[in-house]
Tab-separated table of C-alpha atoms in Angstrom:
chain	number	residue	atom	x	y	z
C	11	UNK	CA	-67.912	-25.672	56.301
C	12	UNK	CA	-68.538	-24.098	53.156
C	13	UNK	CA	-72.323	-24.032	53.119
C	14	UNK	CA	-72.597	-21.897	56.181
C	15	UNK	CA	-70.757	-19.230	53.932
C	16	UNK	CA	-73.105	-17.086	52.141
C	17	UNK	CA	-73.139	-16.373	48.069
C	18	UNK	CA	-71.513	-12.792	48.229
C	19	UNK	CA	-68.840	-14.363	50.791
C	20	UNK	CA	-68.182	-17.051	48.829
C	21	UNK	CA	-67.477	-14.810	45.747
C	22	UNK	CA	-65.639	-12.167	47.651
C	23	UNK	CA	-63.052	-15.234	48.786
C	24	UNK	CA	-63.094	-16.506	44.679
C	25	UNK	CA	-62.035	-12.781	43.861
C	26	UNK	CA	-59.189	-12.113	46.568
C	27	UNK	CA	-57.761	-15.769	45.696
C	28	UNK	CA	-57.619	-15.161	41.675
C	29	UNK	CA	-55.283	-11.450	42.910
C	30	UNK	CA	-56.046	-7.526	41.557
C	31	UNK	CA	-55.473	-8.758	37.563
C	32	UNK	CA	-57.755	-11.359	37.400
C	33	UNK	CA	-60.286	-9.676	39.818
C	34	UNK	CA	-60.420	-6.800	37.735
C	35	UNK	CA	-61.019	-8.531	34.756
C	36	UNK	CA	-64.253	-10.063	35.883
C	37	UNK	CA	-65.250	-6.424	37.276
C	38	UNK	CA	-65.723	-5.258	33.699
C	39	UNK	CA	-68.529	-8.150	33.280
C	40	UNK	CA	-70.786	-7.354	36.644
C	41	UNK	CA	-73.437	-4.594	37.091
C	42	UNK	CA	-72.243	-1.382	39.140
C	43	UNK	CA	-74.411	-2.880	42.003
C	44	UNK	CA	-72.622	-5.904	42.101
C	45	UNK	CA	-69.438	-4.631	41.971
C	46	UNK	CA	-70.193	-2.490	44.933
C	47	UNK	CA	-71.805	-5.565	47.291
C	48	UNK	CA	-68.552	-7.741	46.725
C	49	UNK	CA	-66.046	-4.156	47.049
C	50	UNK	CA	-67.769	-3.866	50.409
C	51	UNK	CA	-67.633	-7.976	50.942
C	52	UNK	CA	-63.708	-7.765	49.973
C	53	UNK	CA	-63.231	-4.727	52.017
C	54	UNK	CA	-64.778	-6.175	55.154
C	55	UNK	CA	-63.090	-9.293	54.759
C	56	UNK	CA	-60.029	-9.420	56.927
C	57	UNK	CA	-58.479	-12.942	56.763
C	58	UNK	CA	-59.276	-16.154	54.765
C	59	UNK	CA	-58.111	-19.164	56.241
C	60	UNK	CA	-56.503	-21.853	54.129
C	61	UNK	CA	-58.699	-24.207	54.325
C	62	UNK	CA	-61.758	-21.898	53.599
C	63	UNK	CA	-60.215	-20.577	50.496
C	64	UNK	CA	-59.464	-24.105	49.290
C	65	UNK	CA	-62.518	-25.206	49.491
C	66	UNK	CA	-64.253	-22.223	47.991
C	67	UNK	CA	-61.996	-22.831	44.840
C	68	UNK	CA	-62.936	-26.381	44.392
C	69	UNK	CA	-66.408	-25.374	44.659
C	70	UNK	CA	-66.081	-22.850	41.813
C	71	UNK	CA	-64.052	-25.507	39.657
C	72	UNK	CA	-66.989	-27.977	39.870
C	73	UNK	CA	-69.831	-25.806	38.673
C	74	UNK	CA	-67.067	-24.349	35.930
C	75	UNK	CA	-66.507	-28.314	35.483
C	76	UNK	CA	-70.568	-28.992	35.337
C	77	UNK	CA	-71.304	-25.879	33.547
C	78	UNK	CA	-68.601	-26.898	30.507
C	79	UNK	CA	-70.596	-30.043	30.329
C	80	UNK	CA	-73.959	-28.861	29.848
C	81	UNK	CA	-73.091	-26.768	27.431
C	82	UNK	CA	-71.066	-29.487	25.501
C	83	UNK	CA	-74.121	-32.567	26.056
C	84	UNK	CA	-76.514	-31.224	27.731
C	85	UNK	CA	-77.910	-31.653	31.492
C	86	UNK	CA	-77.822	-35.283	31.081
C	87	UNK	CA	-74.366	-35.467	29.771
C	88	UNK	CA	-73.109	-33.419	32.626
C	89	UNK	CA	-74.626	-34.871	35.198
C	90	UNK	CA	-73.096	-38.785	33.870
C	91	UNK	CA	-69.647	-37.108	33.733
C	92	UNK	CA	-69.827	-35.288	36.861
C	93	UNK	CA	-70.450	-38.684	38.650
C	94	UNK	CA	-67.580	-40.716	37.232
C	95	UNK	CA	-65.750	-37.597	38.020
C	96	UNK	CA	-66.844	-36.389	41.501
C	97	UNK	CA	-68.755	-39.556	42.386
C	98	UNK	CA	-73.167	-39.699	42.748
C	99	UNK	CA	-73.930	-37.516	45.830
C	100	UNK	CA	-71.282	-35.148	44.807
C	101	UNK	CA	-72.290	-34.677	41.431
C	102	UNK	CA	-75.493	-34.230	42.675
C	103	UNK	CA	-75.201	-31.390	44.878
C	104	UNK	CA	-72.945	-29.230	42.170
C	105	UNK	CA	-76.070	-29.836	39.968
C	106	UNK	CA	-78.416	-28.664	42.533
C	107	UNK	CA	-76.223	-25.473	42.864
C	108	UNK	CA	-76.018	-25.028	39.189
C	109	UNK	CA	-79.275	-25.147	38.496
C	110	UNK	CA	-80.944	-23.141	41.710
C	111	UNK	CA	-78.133	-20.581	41.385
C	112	UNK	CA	-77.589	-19.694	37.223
C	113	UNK	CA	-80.784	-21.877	35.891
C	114	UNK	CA	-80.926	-24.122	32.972
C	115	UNK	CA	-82.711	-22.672	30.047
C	116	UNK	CA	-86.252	-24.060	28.957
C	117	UNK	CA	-86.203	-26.701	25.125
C	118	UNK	CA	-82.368	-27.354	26.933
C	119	UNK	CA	-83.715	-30.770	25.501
C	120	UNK	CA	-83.840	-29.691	21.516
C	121	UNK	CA	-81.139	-27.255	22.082
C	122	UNK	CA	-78.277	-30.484	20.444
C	123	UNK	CA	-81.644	-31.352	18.112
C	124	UNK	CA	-80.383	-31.854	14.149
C	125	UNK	CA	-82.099	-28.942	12.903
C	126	UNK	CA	-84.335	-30.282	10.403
C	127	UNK	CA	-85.571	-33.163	12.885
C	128	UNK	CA	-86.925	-30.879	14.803
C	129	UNK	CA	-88.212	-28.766	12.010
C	130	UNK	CA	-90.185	-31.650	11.578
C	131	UNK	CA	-91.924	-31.040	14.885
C	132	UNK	CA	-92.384	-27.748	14.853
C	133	UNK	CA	-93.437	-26.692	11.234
C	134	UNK	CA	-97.500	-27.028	12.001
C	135	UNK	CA	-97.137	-25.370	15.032
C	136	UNK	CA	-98.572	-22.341	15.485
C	137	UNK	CA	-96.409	-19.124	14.108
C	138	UNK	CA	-96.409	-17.790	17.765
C	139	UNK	CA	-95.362	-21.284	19.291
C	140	UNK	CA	-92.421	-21.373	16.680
C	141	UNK	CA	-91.246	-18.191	17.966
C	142	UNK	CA	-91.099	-18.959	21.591
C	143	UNK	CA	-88.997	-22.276	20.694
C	144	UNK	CA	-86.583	-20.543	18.740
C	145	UNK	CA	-86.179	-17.771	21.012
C	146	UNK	CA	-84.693	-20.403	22.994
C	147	UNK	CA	-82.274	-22.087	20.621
C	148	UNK	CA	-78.759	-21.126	19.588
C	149	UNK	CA	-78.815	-18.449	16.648
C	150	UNK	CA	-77.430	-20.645	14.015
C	151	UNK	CA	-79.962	-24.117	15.419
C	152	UNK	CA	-82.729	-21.211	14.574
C	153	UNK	CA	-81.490	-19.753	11.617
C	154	UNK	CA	-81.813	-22.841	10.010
C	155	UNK	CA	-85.120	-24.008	10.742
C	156	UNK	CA	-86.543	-20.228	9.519
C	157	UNK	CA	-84.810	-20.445	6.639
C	158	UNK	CA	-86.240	-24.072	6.105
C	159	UNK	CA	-90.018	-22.689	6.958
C	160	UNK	CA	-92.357	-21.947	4.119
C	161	UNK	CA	-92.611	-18.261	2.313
C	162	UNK	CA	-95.425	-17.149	3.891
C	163	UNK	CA	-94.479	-18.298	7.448
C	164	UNK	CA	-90.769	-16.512	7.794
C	165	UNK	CA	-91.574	-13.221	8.070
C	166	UNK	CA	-94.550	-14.084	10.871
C	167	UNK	CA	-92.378	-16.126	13.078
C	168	UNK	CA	-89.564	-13.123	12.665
C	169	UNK	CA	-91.229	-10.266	13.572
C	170	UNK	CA	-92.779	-12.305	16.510
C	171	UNK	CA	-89.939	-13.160	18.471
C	172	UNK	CA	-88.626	-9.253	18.023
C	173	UNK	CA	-92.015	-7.798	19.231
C	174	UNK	CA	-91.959	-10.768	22.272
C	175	UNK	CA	-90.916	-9.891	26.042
C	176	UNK	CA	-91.959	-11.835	28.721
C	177	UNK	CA	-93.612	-14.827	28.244
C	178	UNK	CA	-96.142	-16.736	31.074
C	179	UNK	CA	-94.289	-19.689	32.643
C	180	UNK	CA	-97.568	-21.516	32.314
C	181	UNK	CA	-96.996	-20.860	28.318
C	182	UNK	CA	-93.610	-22.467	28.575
C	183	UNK	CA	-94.228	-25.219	30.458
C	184	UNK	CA	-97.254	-26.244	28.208
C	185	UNK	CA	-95.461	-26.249	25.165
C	186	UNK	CA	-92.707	-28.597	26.782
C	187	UNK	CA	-94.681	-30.878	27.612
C	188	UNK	CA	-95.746	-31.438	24.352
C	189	UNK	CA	-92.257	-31.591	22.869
C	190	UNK	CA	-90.837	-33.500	25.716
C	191	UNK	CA	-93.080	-35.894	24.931
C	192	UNK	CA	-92.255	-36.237	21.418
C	193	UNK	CA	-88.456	-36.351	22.105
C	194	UNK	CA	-88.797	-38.447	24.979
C	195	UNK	CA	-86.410	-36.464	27.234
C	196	UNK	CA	-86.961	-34.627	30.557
C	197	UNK	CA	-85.870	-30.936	30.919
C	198	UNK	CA	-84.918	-28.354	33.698
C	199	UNK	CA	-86.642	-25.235	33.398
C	200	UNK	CA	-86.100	-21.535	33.847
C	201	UNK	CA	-87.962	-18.401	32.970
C	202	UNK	CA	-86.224	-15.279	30.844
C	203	UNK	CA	-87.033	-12.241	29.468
C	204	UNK	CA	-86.578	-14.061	25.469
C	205	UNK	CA	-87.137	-13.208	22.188
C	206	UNK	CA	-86.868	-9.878	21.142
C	207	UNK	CA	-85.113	-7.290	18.432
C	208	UNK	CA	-81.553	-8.359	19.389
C	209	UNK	CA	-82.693	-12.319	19.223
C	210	UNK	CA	-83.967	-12.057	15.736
C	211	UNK	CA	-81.252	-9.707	14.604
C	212	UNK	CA	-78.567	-12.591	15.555
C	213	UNK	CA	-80.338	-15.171	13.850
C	214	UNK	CA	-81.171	-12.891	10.608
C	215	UNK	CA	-77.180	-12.575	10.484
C	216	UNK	CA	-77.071	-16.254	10.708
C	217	UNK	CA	-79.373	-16.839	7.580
C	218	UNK	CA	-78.736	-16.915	3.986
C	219	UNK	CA	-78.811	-13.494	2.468
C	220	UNK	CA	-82.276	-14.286	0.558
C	221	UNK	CA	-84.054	-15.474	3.469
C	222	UNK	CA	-82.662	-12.329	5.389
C	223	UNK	CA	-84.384	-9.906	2.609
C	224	UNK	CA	-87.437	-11.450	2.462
C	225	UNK	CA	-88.455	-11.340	5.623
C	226	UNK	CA	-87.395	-7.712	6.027
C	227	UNK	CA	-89.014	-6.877	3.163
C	228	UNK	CA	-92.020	-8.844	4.093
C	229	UNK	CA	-91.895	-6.883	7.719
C	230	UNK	CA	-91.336	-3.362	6.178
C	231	UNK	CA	-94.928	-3.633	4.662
C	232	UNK	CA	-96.292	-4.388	7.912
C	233	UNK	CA	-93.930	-2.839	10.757
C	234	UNK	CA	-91.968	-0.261	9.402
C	235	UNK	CA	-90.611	1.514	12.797
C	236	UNK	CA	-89.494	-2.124	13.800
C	237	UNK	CA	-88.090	-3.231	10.526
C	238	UNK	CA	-85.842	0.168	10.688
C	239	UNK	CA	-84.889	-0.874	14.257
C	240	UNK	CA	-84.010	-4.483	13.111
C	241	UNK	CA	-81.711	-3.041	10.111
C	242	UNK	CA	-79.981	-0.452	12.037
C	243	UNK	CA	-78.938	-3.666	14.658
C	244	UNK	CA	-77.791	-5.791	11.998
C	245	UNK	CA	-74.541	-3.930	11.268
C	246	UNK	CA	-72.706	-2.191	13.913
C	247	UNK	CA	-69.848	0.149	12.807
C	248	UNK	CA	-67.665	-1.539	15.085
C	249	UNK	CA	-67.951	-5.002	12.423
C	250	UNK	CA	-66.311	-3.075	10.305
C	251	UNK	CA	-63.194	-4.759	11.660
C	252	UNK	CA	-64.486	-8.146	10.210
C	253	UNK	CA	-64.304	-6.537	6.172
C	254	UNK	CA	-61.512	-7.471	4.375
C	255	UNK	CA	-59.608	-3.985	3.069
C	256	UNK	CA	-61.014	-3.983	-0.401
C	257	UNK	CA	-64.839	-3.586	0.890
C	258	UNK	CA	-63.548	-1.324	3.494
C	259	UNK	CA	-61.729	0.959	0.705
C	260	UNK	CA	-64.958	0.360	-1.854
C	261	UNK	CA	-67.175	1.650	1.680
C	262	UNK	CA	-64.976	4.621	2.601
C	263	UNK	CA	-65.617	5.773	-1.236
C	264	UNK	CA	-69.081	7.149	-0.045
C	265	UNK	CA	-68.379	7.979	3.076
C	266	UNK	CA	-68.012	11.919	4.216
C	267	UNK	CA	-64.918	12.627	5.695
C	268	UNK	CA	-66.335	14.490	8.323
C	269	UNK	CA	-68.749	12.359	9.402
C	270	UNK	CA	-65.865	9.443	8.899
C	271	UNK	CA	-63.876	11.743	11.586
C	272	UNK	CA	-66.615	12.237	14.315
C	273	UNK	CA	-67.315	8.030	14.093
C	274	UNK	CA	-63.402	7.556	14.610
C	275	UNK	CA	-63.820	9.629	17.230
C	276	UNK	CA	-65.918	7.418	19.257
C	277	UNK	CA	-64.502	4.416	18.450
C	278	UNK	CA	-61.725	2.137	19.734
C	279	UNK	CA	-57.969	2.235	18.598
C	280	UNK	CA	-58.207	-0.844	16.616
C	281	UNK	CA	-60.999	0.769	14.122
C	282	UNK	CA	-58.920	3.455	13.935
C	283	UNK	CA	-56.317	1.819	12.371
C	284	UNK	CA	-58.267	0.041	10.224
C	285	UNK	CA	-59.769	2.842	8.259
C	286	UNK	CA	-56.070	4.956	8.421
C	287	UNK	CA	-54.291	2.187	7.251
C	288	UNK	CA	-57.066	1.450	4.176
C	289	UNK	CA	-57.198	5.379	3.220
C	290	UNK	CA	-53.736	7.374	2.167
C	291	UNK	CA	-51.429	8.549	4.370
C	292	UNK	CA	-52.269	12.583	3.636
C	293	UNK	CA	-55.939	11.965	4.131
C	294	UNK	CA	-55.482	9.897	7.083
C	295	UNK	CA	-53.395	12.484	8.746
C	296	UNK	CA	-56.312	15.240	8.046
C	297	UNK	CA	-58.729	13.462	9.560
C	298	UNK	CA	-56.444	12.970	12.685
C	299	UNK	CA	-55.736	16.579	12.763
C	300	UNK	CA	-59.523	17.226	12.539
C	301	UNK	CA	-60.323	14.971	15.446
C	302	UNK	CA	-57.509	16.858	16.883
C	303	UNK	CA	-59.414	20.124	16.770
C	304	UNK	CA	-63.020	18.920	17.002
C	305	UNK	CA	-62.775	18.572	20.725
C	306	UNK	CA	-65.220	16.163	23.160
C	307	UNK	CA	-68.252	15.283	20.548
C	308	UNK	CA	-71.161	14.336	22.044
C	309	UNK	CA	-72.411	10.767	21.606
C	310	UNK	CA	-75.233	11.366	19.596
C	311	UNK	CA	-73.272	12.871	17.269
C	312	UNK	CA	-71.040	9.846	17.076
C	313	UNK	CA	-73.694	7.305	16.568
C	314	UNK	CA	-75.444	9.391	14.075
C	315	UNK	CA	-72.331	9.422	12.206
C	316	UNK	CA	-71.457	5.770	12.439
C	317	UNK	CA	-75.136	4.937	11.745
C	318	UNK	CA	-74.545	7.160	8.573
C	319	UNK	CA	-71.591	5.071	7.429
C	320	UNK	CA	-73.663	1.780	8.412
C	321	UNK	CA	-76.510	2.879	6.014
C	322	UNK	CA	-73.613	3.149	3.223
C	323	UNK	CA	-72.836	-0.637	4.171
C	324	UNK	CA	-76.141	-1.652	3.779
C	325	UNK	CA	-76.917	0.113	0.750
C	326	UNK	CA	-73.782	-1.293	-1.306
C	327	UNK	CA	-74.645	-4.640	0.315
C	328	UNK	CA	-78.272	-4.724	-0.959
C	329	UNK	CA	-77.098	-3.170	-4.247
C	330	UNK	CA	-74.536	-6.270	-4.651
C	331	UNK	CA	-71.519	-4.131	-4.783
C	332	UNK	CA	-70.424	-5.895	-1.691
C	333	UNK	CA	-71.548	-9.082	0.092
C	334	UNK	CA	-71.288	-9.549	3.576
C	335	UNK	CA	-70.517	-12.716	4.809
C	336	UNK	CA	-73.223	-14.577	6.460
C	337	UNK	CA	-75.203	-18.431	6.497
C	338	UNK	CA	-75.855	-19.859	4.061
C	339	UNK	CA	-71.992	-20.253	1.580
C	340	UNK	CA	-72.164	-16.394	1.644
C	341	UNK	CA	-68.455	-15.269	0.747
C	342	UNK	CA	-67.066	-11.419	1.593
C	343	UNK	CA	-66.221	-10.466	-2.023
C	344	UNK	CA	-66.492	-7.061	-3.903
């Protein structure tokens, strides 16, 4: 019954059983277009029989099931449990609708890899191959294996995966053959958009703080634009929430009050509080007036002040007055 139901049906019956609250909630995560093709799916939908609804719920707790499993032991792993669970042909089918519908990544075979074992692999590879492997792999799996690659090689294999986009399935495939036939495993395969400024900035936040100044130092002589770019990412103003109140008071030292008043007055209610509760009650009722009487700022203006206050982050953290916690034993002290 429920395979003559299409996609958009099926999730249009997911969202009226889970009520208005919980519907809403997974609004906030889809794109405006999809929100609009399962409004008009909802909207056109005038009964749900019992059965139907039933059965679209079980559906949606077996790839939640399968997808929990993959992403504790891999496609493997899942599919074992899944067929104790839900028994062969079964299990079988959930995977085929996991994987045609969401897509398992490509390396999903190295992704529960010990770190160095596969830096073992990888090390002699070319610094482009490198890059498209770790692209792949969880922030802190490739944090550790740039951190554990020679001098010379770090600052290659970073600004790589920021500069990459797309890469050729052909590529991909290639490459896992090679590995897959070094680990001995088999692997599903999809084709993203990886690498990237955001990948390496995640795994550069990952990485001891001496591996994370060398290559940025190392990439400043060669991309300068990018290596700006890759430092303005690294610290948002909204992490400000993960400082302990001493850095935040040491921070808020060098920071212009007016420019501290237009980035509150962008920001969410727990920031806010935050910075009023780690400055004195006089000042902090200033700046409130003042974003009082400052009116609607326009967003430039807001970033440009919080990337102001991030600079003064950065500065103290490269100066050692504070250290940000990161890999490597890094502690948040002043």
């Amino acid at each position: 019954m429920d395979d003559e139901i299409l996609g958009i049906q099926k999730a249009a019956i997911l969202l009226i059983a889970l009520g208005p609250e919980k519907s809403a909630s997974v609004f906030r995560h889809l794109k405006e277009d999809e929100i609009e093709q399962l409004t008009l799916e909802i909207a056109n939908t005038r009964s749900v029989s019992p059965e139907v609804k039933e059965s679209v719920l079980k559906e949606f707790y077996e790839v939640c099931l399968a997808q929990q499993y993959i992403a504790e032991g891999g496609i493997g792993y899942a599919k074992d449990l899944l067929q104790k669970a839900l028994g062969e042909e079964k299990a079988q089918n959930v995977m085929t609708k996991l994987t045609a519908s969401l897509q398992v990544r490509p390396f999903e075979f190295i992704r529960k890899s010990d770190p160095s074992q596969l830096l073992n692999f990888i090390q002699d590879e070319h610094p482009q191959t490198i890059a498209l492997i770790l692209s792949y792999l969880p922030a802190s799996q490739s944090a550790t294996i740039v951190s554990s690659l020679p001098l010379d090689k770090q600052a290659d294999v970073a600004k790589r995966i920021a500069l990459m986009d797309r890469t050729s399935p052909d590529v991909v495939k290639e490459i896992e053959k090679v590995l897959e036939k070094k680990f001995a495993s088999l692997v599903n395969q999809d084709y993203t958009i990886v690498g990237g400024i955001d990948a390496i900035v995640e795994i550069l936040n990952t990485v001891d703080r001496s591996t994370e100044k060398h290559i940025l130092e190392s990439l400043e002589i060669e991309e300068p634009e990018l290596t700006d770019e890759i430092r303005r990412r690294m610290f948002v103003f909204e992490d400000i929430l993960a400082l302990d109140d001493k850095t935040i008071q040491r921070i808020l030292r060098d920071v212009d009050n007016n420019d501290l008043g237009i980035a509150l007055k962008g920001s969410n209610e727990e920031v806010q509080n935050v910075i009023f509760n780690n400055i004195s009650k006089r000042l902090a009722a200033m700046i409130k007036e003042d974003m009082e009487f400052m009116g609607p700022v326009r967003m430039r203006d807001v970033e440009e002040a919080q990337q102001k206050i991030v600079s003064i982050i950065r500065k103290l953290e490269d100066t050692g007055e504070i250290i940000i916690a990161r890999g490597g034993g890094d502690e948040l002290i002043v």
